[in-house]
PDB file of C-alpha atoms in Angstrom:
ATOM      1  CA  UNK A   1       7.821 -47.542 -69.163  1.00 90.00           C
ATOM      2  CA  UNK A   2       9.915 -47.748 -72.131  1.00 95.00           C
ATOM      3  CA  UNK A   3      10.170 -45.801 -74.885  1.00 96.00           C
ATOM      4  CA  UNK A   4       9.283 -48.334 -77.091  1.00 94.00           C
ATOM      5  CA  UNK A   5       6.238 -49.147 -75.211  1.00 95.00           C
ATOM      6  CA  UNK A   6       5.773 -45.280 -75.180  1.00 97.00           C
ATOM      7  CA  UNK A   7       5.803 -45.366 -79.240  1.00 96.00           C
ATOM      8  CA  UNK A   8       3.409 -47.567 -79.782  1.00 95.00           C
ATOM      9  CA  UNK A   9       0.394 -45.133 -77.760  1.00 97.00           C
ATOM     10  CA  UNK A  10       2.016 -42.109 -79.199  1.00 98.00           C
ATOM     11  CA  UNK A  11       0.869 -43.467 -82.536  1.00 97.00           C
ATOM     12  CA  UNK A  12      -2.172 -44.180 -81.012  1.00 97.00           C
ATOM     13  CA  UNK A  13      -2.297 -40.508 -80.191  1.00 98.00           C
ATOM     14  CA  UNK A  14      -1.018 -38.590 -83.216  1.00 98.00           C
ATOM     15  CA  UNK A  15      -3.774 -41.066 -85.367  1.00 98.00           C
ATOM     16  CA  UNK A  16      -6.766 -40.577 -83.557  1.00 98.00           C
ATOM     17  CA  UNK A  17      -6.267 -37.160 -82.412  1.00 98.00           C
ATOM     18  CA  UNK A  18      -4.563 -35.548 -84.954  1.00 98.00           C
ATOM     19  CA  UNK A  19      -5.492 -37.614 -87.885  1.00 98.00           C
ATOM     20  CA  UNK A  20      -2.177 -38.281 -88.630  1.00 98.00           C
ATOM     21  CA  UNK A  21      -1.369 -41.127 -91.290  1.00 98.00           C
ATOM     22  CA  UNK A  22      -0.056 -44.132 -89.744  1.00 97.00           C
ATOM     23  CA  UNK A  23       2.923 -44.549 -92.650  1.00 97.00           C
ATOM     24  CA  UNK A  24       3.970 -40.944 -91.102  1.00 97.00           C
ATOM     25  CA  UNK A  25       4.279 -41.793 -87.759  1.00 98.00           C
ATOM     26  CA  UNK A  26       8.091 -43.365 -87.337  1.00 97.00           C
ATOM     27  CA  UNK A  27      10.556 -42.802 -84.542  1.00 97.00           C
ATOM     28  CA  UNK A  28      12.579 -40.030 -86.409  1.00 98.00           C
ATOM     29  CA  UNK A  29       9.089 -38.779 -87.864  1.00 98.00           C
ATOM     30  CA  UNK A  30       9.410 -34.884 -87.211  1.00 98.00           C
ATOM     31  CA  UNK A  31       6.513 -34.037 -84.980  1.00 98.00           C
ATOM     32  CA  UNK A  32       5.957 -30.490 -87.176  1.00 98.00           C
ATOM     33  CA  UNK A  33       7.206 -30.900 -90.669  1.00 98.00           C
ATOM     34  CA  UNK A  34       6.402 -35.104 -91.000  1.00 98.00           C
ATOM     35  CA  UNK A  35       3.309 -35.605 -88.805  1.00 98.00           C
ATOM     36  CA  UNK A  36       1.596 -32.107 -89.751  1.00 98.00           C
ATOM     37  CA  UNK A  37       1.438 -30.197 -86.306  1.00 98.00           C
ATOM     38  CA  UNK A  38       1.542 -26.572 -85.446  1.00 98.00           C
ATOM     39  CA  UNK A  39       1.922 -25.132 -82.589  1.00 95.00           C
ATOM     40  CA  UNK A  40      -1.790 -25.069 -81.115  1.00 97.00           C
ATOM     41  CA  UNK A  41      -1.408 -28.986 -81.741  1.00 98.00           C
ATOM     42  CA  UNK A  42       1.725 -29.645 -80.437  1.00 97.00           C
ATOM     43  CA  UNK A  43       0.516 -27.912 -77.255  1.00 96.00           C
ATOM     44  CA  UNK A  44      -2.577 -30.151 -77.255  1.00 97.00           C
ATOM     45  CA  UNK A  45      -0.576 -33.206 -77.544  1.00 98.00           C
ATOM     46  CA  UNK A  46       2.007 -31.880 -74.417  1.00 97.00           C
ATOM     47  CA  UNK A  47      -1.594 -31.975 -72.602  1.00 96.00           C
ATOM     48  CA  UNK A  48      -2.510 -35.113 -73.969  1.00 97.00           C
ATOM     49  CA  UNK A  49       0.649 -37.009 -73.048  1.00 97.00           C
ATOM     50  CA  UNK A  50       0.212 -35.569 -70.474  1.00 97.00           C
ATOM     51  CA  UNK A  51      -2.957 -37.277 -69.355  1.00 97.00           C
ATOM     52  CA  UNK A  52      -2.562 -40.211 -70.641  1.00 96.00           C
ATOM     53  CA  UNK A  53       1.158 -41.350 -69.451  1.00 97.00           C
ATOM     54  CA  UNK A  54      -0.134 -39.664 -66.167  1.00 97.00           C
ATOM     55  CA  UNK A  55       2.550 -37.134 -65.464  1.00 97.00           C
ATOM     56  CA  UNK A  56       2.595 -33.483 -65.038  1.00 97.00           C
ATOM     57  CA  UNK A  57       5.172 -31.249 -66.884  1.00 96.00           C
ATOM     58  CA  UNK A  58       6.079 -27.990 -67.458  1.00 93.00           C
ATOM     59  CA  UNK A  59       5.690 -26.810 -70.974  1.00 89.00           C
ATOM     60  CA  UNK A  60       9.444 -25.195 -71.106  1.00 91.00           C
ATOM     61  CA  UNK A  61       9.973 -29.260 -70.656  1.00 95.00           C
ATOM     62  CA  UNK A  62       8.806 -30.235 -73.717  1.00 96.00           C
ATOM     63  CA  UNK A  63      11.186 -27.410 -75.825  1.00 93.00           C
ATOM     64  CA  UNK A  64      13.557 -29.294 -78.159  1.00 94.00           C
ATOM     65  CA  UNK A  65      11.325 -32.402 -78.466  1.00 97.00           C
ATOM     66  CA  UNK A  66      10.963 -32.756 -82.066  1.00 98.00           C
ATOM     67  CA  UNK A  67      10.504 -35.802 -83.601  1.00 98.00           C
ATOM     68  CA  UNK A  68       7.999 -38.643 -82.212  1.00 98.00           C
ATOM     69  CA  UNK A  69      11.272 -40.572 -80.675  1.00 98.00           C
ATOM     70  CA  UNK A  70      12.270 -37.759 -79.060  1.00 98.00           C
ATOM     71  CA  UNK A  71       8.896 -37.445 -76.981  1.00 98.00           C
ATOM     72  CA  UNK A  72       9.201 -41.210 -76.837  1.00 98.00           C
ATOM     73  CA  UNK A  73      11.966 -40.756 -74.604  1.00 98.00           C
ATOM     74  CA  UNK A  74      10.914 -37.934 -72.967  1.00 98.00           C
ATOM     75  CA  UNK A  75       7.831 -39.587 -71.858  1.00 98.00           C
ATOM     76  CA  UNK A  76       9.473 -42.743 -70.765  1.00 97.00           C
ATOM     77  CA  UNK A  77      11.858 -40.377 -68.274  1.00 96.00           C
ATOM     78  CA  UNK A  78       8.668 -38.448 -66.871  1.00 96.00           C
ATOM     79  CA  UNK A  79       6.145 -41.345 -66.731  1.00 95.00           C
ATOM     80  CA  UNK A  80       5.705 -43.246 -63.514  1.00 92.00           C
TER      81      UNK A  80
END
């Protein structure tokens, strides 16, 4: 998987789940301050990732991944 390819259901994600506006959601989109998350929700979406990119990660892992490109690549380095 690339992270492009990994964008495009992230956005899925952060919309559906999160009810996050689709004009927010860009690469450098910062996951707390542009798309609206705190930390119970950026824990839910670690689990939700997660599931759906079907890989398992430590939550230490996901520290430093910050904007939606950033867990773009991130995913695309864990997923299978």
């Amino acid at each position: 998987m690339t992270a492009n390819e990994a964008v495009g259901r992230l956005r899925s994600i952060l919309e559906s789940d999160f009810q996050v506006p689709a004009d927010r959601i860009t690469e450098d989109a910062h996951l707390r301050t542009d798309c609206g998350l705190d930390s119970l929700a950026l824990t839910d979406l670690a689990f939700l990732v997660q599931s759906d990119f079907g890989f398992k990660a430590e939550p230490d892992d996901f520290r430093g991944v910050t904007t939606v490109g950033a867990l773009a690549e991130f995913v695309a380095k864990h997923a299978p």
